[in-house]
Amino acid sequence: MKKLILFIPILFVLIANAQYEHEVTNYTWPTDEKVLEKLDDWQDMKFGLLMHWGSYSQWGIVESWSICPEDYGWCQRKKGSNPDDYFTYKKEYENLKLSFNPTAFNPEKWAKAASNAGMKYVVFTTKHHDGFCMFDSKYTDYKITSKESPFSGNPKANVTKEIFNAFRAEGLWAGAYFSKPDWHNENYWDPKFPPFDRNVNYDPDLYPEKWEKFVDFTHNQIMELMTDYGKVDILWLDGGWVSKKEPEAVRNSYNVREKSGFIKGRTVNQDIRMSELAAKAREKQPGLIVVDRAVRGPNQNYLTPENRVPDAQLPYPWESCIIAGGGWSWVPNPQFMSPKQSIHMLIDIVAKGGNLLYNIGPGPDGRWPAGAYELLDAMGKWIDVNGEAIYSTRAIEPFKTENICLTQQKDTKAVYALYLEEADGAGIPESFEVKGIFAAKNAKLSMLGAKGNLKWQNTDSGVKIFIPKKMRQNLPCDLAWAVKISEVK
Ligand code: GLC
């Protein structure tokens, strides 16, 4: 029993550390004016789409991770002729390139659905950790445009280009997810040795020339994306363990992952020369937002809490990346979040000053699951009515009290109180109090999407708002309602 009591707090610390690794890193504000400007525009957008898609989608398994020799339930090998034999498994996994043929690929359809849902940017996996390129890189043949890949003859074979073009045509920004680790590249996982974990499988300090080849390769691939794919707004770099090792004292002060003691906590010096790369990339893409995830310092222009919404407002630009249904990558019959969960989550995130990057995994044939369209459609309907309370807003204290969230238009300073419907589906009550906010003397209050002004009265603790019966019987939308307060004290 005593042992158990000791163990519970330790377990809690481990779980908490794993959860927070993408949001606790100290934030460094960029100094480049163009980047600052772009970040501000990005903070207006609030809602983006993340897509994980690769040859792994054919097996309906977790992206990349099953070829990494780290043993967690979520990356268990479930496919192939002999999943217990690592090298057979990896070979068969990589051979998925020979059969990947997503002939139903129709990025215009995705872009329309995303745009109708109110999404303002897309982040697409141009290359995940397995190294399979969803763009036509000339530095590898492990790519969808390889002659050996059946889709290479398709006019849309360079899927990254097609996706960026289609989404841009709908007015969305283009973001390139790119994995720094590359588990196919011989200068990352040298085939002479078995891989040990997610890290490079040799010591870059002992083999600097080999490491240099990998750095070159990475820079070259990223520069291809920055040069040949039109305007790119965000470079979203995953695999935070590929970074320069900082001195021990600095590491100990912030690196929660290392303290966890898991195998993934092994820190290997992997200096990819990110500042140099970011500067080169910005010569091609002025103002480019660089997100070197979970790497402290100037190249992580926003932070990326993963699959969770922070408990409180975060004092820097941030984005929660969240799985809308299934996994990051496609799984058979994915169950999507309900419109209510999704809309409430979006509001919660926006009230805390963040963006929601919602992930959908396209299937092996190039189609989204039907549930993805249904969900986005419902979100779009809500956003059509309430967009004014979402876009171009900034966080305002006290952010959220019970089921009421606050946002504030950054220019007009109008405040929006968003009432989230309770679990019982009871709509909106006759009156409710918004705590911590007081309407100015001449303020006008109204519900977005409905006609007429609302009665209100300031109390000791906030502003009490009255919703007339007629309005409650004929609400402009479902699930959550926004009351605009033209001016606050
Ligand atoms: C996690 C997964 C990785 C995925 C990422 C997206 O880190 O391990 O595969 O790409 O989340 O945020």
XYZ file of C-alpha atoms and ligand atoms in Angstrom:
501
model
C 0.000 0.000 0.000
C 2.800 2.357 0.988
C 4.498 1.668 -2.324
C 1.316 2.428 -4.190
C 0.883 5.728 -2.382
C 4.404 6.709 -3.395
C 3.864 5.565 -6.937
C 0.686 7.523 -7.628
C 2.287 11.001 -7.400
C 5.223 9.822 -9.525
C 2.850 8.493 -12.137
C 0.988 11.765 -12.118
C 4.180 13.733 -12.696
C 5.120 11.450 -15.603
C 1.736 11.776 -17.261
C 1.632 15.504 -16.699
C 5.116 15.901 -18.161
C 4.265 13.921 -21.261
C 1.142 16.001 -21.758
C 2.773 19.360 -21.398
C 5.929 18.931 -23.410
C 4.557 20.981 -26.293
C 3.430 23.909 -24.205
C 5.812 24.457 -21.293
C 8.843 25.401 -23.333
C 9.737 29.019 -22.693
C 8.529 31.195 -25.529
C 10.864 33.496 -27.428
C 9.154 36.290 -29.348
C 10.368 36.661 -32.933
C 12.147 39.908 -33.799
C 11.502 39.904 -37.576
C 8.672 42.424 -38.171
C 7.246 40.388 -41.033
C 7.037 37.292 -38.861
C 5.346 39.245 -36.082
C 2.819 40.622 -38.530
C 2.106 37.206 -39.960
C 1.758 35.702 -36.514
C -0.820 38.334 -35.683
C -2.756 37.471 -38.848
C -2.454 33.799 -37.968
C -3.869 34.496 -34.520
C -6.918 35.988 -36.240
C -7.602 32.727 -38.080
C -8.407 30.491 -35.112
C -9.285 27.382 -37.027
C -7.130 25.225 -39.297
C -6.991 21.746 -40.760
C -4.238 19.210 -40.161
C -3.990 16.174 -42.420
C -1.831 13.116 -41.821
C -1.641 11.101 -44.995
C 0.949 8.701 -46.299
C 1.511 5.180 -47.583
C 0.838 3.950 -44.003
C -2.809 4.950 -44.543
C -3.207 1.748 -46.559
C -2.766 -0.326 -43.429
C -5.001 1.888 -41.308
C -2.294 2.004 -38.634
C -0.631 4.754 -36.649
C 1.557 6.936 -38.877
C 5.244 5.900 -38.950
C 5.604 4.853 -35.316
C 5.338 1.079 -35.771
C 8.798 1.048 -37.401
C 10.333 2.789 -34.385
C 11.814 0.414 -31.833
C 10.005 1.961 -28.894
C 7.409 -0.258 -27.363
C 4.100 1.425 -26.597
C 0.603 0.065 -27.050
C -0.279 2.751 -29.557
C 2.490 1.831 -31.993
C 2.115 -1.918 -31.862
C 2.796 -3.684 -35.153
C -0.470 -5.101 -36.358
C 0.090 -5.772 -40.049
C 2.526 -7.548 -42.339
C 3.476 -11.201 -42.720
C 5.654 -11.338 -39.598
C 5.270 -8.313 -37.362
C 7.545 -9.870 -34.735
C 10.516 -9.696 -37.043
C 11.634 -6.093 -37.142
C 13.478 -6.120 -40.456
C 10.785 -8.039 -42.308
C 8.233 -5.639 -40.890
C 10.125 -2.530 -41.883
C 10.674 -3.850 -45.397
C 6.984 -4.574 -45.839
C 6.045 -1.228 -44.344
C 8.315 0.552 -46.793
C 6.974 -1.541 -49.653
C 3.618 0.151 -49.092
C 5.010 2.669 -51.528
C 4.571 0.060 -54.280
C 0.812 -0.139 -53.814
C -0.205 3.368 -52.705
C -2.665 4.471 -55.338
C -5.202 7.015 -54.017
C -7.087 7.398 -57.271
C -10.057 9.178 -55.613
C -7.780 12.040 -54.473
C -9.767 15.241 -54.928
C -8.172 18.086 -52.985
C -10.674 20.645 -54.308
C -13.432 18.797 -52.508
C -11.438 18.823 -49.253
C -10.595 22.485 -49.649
C -14.251 23.421 -50.159
C -15.336 21.437 -47.112
C -12.599 23.034 -44.996
C -13.438 26.500 -46.206
C -17.188 26.013 -45.590
C -16.363 24.823 -42.095
C -14.601 28.122 -41.433
C -11.068 26.755 -41.516
C -8.502 29.329 -42.575
C -5.329 27.304 -43.060
C -4.148 23.798 -43.814
C -1.125 21.948 -42.481
C -0.287 18.855 -44.493
C 2.212 16.057 -43.784
C 4.650 16.531 -46.646
C 6.873 13.959 -44.902
C 6.300 12.086 -41.654
C 8.947 10.328 -39.528
C 8.996 7.275 -41.833
C 10.550 9.512 -44.510
C 7.963 8.824 -47.213
C 7.593 12.035 -49.195
C 4.174 13.212 -50.268
C 5.944 15.679 -52.556
C 8.273 15.244 -55.489
C 11.618 15.489 -53.715
C 14.621 14.959 -55.915
C 16.694 13.887 -52.915
C 15.009 10.517 -52.388
C 13.078 7.909 -54.295
C 10.996 7.029 -51.243
C 8.113 9.171 -52.409
C 4.687 9.069 -53.935
C 6.093 10.333 -57.247
C 8.627 7.490 -57.506
C 8.372 5.567 -60.764
C 7.814 2.505 -58.602
C 4.744 4.019 -57.045
C 1.514 3.360 -58.988
C 0.209 6.878 -58.405
C 3.260 8.465 -60.053
C 1.566 8.417 -63.467
C -1.428 10.355 -62.147
C -1.486 14.054 -63.094
C -2.072 14.815 -59.394
C 0.835 12.670 -58.199
C 2.603 15.560 -56.478
C -0.096 15.646 -53.824
C 1.481 18.371 -51.695
C 1.421 20.742 -54.652
C -2.168 19.822 -55.466
C -3.307 20.250 -51.879
C -1.590 23.605 -51.441
C -3.003 24.897 -54.732
C -6.529 23.715 -53.996
C -6.606 25.162 -50.479
C -5.033 28.440 -51.552
C -7.701 28.750 -54.237
C -10.266 28.671 -51.404
C -8.382 31.415 -49.617
C -6.673 29.253 -47.002
C -3.051 29.517 -45.971
C -0.690 26.657 -46.783
C 1.351 24.996 -44.052
C 3.924 22.260 -44.517
C 4.211 19.664 -41.771
C 7.708 18.220 -42.141
C 9.343 15.638 -39.897
C 12.959 16.389 -39.073
C 13.704 12.764 -38.129
C 13.737 10.548 -41.225
C 13.668 6.839 -40.447
C 14.349 5.918 -44.059
C 17.425 8.018 -44.599
C 20.717 6.147 -44.258
C 22.321 9.133 -42.601
C 19.703 9.140 -39.863
C 19.223 5.445 -39.300
C 22.432 4.013 -40.675
C 21.520 0.527 -41.975
C 24.837 -0.739 -40.635
C 23.386 -0.680 -37.114
C 19.919 -1.488 -35.871
C 17.941 1.565 -34.800
C 17.797 1.988 -31.046
C 14.912 4.375 -30.552
C 13.410 7.426 -32.294
C 16.794 9.155 -32.333
C 19.597 9.045 -34.874
C 21.240 5.629 -34.483
C 24.848 6.802 -34.354
C 26.507 9.602 -32.453
C 26.606 12.728 -34.645
C 29.499 14.056 -32.552
C 31.556 10.977 -33.495
C 30.511 10.924 -37.144
C 30.172 14.611 -38.028
C 30.472 14.032 -41.775
C 27.638 11.568 -41.822
C 25.516 13.916 -39.740
C 26.408 16.778 -42.053
C 25.018 14.772 -44.965
C 21.764 14.437 -43.082
C 21.656 18.142 -42.296
C 22.202 18.906 -45.988
C 19.484 16.492 -47.004
C 17.016 18.058 -44.581
C 17.874 21.603 -45.657
C 17.586 20.605 -49.310
C 14.184 19.017 -48.883
C 12.802 21.925 -46.921
C 14.156 24.364 -49.495
C 12.395 22.379 -52.219
C 9.144 22.942 -50.339
C 9.961 26.611 -49.855
C 10.842 27.129 -53.521
C 8.645 24.985 -55.748
C 5.282 24.927 -53.975
C 4.037 28.482 -54.216
C 3.414 30.598 -51.149
C 3.964 28.684 -47.931
C 2.861 30.396 -44.748
C 3.756 27.920 -42.031
C 6.606 25.447 -41.701
C 5.433 23.029 -39.010
C 8.407 20.925 -37.968
C 7.802 17.773 -35.973
C 10.293 15.608 -34.100
C 11.543 18.004 -31.439
C 14.281 15.573 -30.423
C 16.176 16.545 -33.563
C 17.780 19.655 -32.141
C 20.988 20.940 -30.696
C 21.639 19.567 -27.240
C 21.746 22.349 -24.732
C 24.043 22.395 -21.705
C 22.864 20.183 -18.866
C 21.879 22.997 -16.527
C 19.694 24.613 -19.186
C 18.166 21.265 -20.095
C 17.318 20.481 -16.536
C 15.581 23.787 -16.136
C 12.936 23.078 -18.741
C 13.262 19.736 -20.473
C 10.443 17.813 -18.890
C 10.759 14.981 -21.320
C 14.276 14.087 -20.273
C 13.289 13.988 -16.642
C 10.664 11.361 -17.348
C 13.264 8.592 -17.549
C 11.522 6.831 -20.421
C 13.650 5.597 -23.269
C 12.325 8.451 -25.375
C 13.959 10.772 -22.885
C 17.423 9.947 -24.268
C 18.840 13.203 -25.541
C 21.229 13.007 -28.462
C 22.913 16.065 -29.874
C 21.286 16.525 -33.300
C 22.033 20.049 -34.391
C 20.062 20.543 -37.584
C 21.119 24.223 -37.764
C 17.587 25.448 -37.570
C 18.305 29.171 -37.355
C 20.299 29.000 -40.570
C 17.538 27.002 -42.227
C 14.816 29.397 -41.048
C 16.769 32.350 -42.473
C 17.191 30.602 -45.843
C 13.537 29.623 -45.890
C 12.456 33.214 -45.188
C 14.475 34.470 -48.147
C 11.982 32.508 -50.255
C 8.980 32.968 -47.991
C 9.185 36.331 -46.241
C 7.557 36.315 -42.837
C 7.283 32.508 -42.809
C 5.984 31.196 -39.484
C 8.390 28.494 -38.314
C 7.175 26.062 -35.700
C 10.125 24.008 -34.508
C 7.910 22.077 -32.127
C 9.040 21.542 -28.564
C 12.425 23.128 -29.238
C 13.036 26.072 -26.968
C 14.279 29.207 -28.698
C 13.642 31.579 -31.580
C 12.412 29.034 -34.126
C 9.238 28.008 -32.392
C 6.997 30.895 -33.365
C 4.007 29.303 -31.733
C 3.529 26.450 -29.328
C 1.512 23.349 -30.070
C -0.221 21.575 -27.176
C -1.047 18.160 -28.534
C -4.465 16.577 -28.261
C -5.397 18.731 -25.329
C -6.762 22.118 -24.488
C -4.693 23.989 -21.901
C -6.447 24.679 -18.617
C -5.813 28.400 -18.787
C -4.917 31.146 -21.193
C -1.311 30.869 -22.450
C 0.636 34.121 -22.772
C 2.050 33.447 -26.238
C 0.754 32.341 -29.653
C -0.421 28.760 -29.492
C -2.450 26.130 -31.286
C -3.960 22.890 -30.015
C -3.641 20.137 -32.588
C -6.477 17.717 -31.977
C -7.671 14.526 -33.630
C -11.220 15.014 -34.949
C -11.823 11.281 -35.369
C -9.889 7.997 -35.362
C -6.163 8.716 -35.180
C -3.816 11.262 -36.682
C -3.757 8.957 -39.671
C -6.723 7.143 -41.155
C -8.168 4.123 -39.363
C -11.117 2.039 -40.541
C -14.484 3.477 -39.419
C -13.223 6.440 -37.436
C -15.643 7.860 -34.864
C -15.673 11.648 -35.003
C -16.281 14.046 -32.161
C -19.823 15.419 -32.073
C -20.541 18.928 -33.381
C -21.274 19.963 -29.816
C -17.923 18.734 -28.486
C -16.104 20.291 -31.422
C -17.778 23.681 -31.246
C -17.442 23.912 -27.479
C -13.776 22.976 -27.787
C -13.171 25.598 -30.474
C -14.804 28.256 -28.291
C -12.824 27.172 -25.227
C -9.561 27.362 -27.188
C -10.365 30.745 -28.698
C -11.348 32.136 -25.275
C -7.892 31.121 -24.038
C -6.246 32.889 -26.949
C -5.375 29.846 -29.065
C -6.117 28.295 -32.436
C -7.610 24.877 -33.127
C -5.804 22.729 -35.696
C -8.267 19.934 -36.315
C -6.915 16.724 -37.790
C -8.563 14.558 -40.422
C -6.810 11.498 -41.857
C -7.604 10.846 -45.529
C -8.116 7.185 -46.411
C -5.946 4.958 -48.633
C -8.044 5.675 -51.717
C -7.815 9.448 -51.235
C -11.229 9.980 -49.675
C -12.134 11.502 -46.363
C -14.460 9.426 -44.194
C -18.093 10.575 -44.512
C -18.118 11.532 -40.814
C -15.493 14.203 -41.481
C -17.754 15.988 -43.950
C -20.731 15.774 -41.611
C -18.782 17.236 -38.730
C -17.266 20.056 -40.762
C -20.644 20.875 -42.200
C -22.154 21.264 -38.727
C -19.251 23.404 -37.576
C -19.590 25.610 -40.639
C -23.278 26.207 -39.939
C -22.497 27.371 -36.424
C -19.568 29.522 -37.534
C -21.656 31.197 -40.256
C -23.765 32.715 -37.492
C -21.073 33.275 -34.877
C -17.841 33.972 -36.762
C -17.724 37.521 -35.424
C -17.212 36.148 -31.896
C -14.374 33.883 -33.076
C -12.169 35.375 -35.814
C -9.840 38.276 -35.060
C -10.622 38.082 -31.383
C -8.190 38.047 -28.489
C -8.463 36.569 -25.039
C -10.019 38.667 -22.316
C -10.129 37.928 -18.608
C -11.619 35.943 -16.975
C -11.646 33.867 -20.223
C -14.080 31.229 -19.004
C -16.366 30.878 -16.029
C -18.456 27.751 -15.804
C -20.075 27.327 -19.212
C -19.569 30.891 -20.410
C -16.547 31.846 -22.495
C -15.408 35.336 -23.415
C -13.689 36.727 -26.489
C -12.937 40.283 -27.586
C -12.637 41.755 -31.085
C -9.125 43.114 -31.321
C -10.152 46.309 -33.181
C -13.646 47.265 -32.005
C -13.062 45.889 -28.481
C -16.590 44.521 -28.466
C -16.813 41.567 -26.072
C -18.669 38.333 -26.785
C -20.085 36.092 -24.098
C -20.516 32.618 -25.528
C -22.999 30.512 -23.651
C -22.204 26.805 -24.088
C -25.281 24.638 -23.911
C -25.334 22.305 -20.902
C -25.172 18.540 -21.374
C -28.953 18.231 -21.112
C -29.493 20.119 -24.375
C -31.702 22.684 -22.649
C -30.875 25.593 -24.941
C -30.239 28.965 -23.354
C -31.918 30.096 -20.098
C -34.109 33.166 -19.569
C -31.205 34.935 -17.985
C -27.611 34.247 -17.068
C -24.802 36.168 -15.482
C -21.448 36.724 -17.142
C -19.017 36.994 -14.266
C -16.047 39.325 -14.197
C -17.259 41.623 -17.008
C -19.375 44.767 -16.728
C -21.201 46.437 -19.588
C -20.467 50.134 -20.136
C -23.284 52.584 -19.464
C -24.308 52.963 -23.103
C -23.524 49.427 -24.145
C -25.820 47.597 -26.530
C -26.198 43.870 -26.091
C -27.445 41.538 -28.828
C -27.335 37.904 -29.797
C -25.390 37.159 -32.973
C -27.775 36.067 -35.705
C -30.869 37.414 -33.922
C -32.627 40.765 -34.211
C -33.035 43.354 -31.469
C -31.210 44.414 -28.343
C -31.229 42.466 -25.120
C -32.049 43.684 -21.641
C -29.155 43.630 -19.227
C -28.090 44.808 -15.846
C -24.755 44.989 -14.099
C -24.592 43.204 -10.757
C -21.885 43.106 -8.086
C -20.080 40.321 -9.898
C -20.785 40.829 -13.583
C -23.445 41.506 -16.152
C -26.772 39.749 -16.145
C -28.297 39.166 -19.562
C -31.968 38.481 -20.316
C -33.034 36.433 -23.330
C -36.677 36.963 -24.330
C -38.889 33.936 -24.692
C -39.486 34.545 -28.374
C -35.773 34.471 -29.065
C -35.293 31.345 -26.990
C -37.929 29.599 -29.048
C -36.351 30.642 -32.312
C -32.596 30.605 -31.765
C -30.262 31.478 -34.662
C -28.160 28.320 -34.161
C -27.692 25.285 -31.930
C -25.200 24.271 -29.257
C -23.744 27.651 -28.208
C -24.882 31.264 -28.476
C -22.900 34.483 -28.584
C -24.074 37.679 -26.933
C -22.243 40.740 -28.162
C -21.522 43.453 -25.613
C -20.689 46.533 -27.637
C -18.657 48.142 -24.852
C -17.354 46.999 -21.491
C -16.215 49.025 -18.510
C 2.254 13.008 -32.141
C 2.454 11.777 -32.982
C 2.897 12.143 -34.375
C 1.962 13.162 -34.961
C 1.872 14.361 -34.047
C 0.909 15.404 -34.539
O 3.461 13.600 -31.796
O 3.391 10.939 -32.370
O 2.939 11.006 -35.162
O 2.432 13.542 -36.214
O 1.459 13.947 -32.786
O 0.824 16.433 -33.616
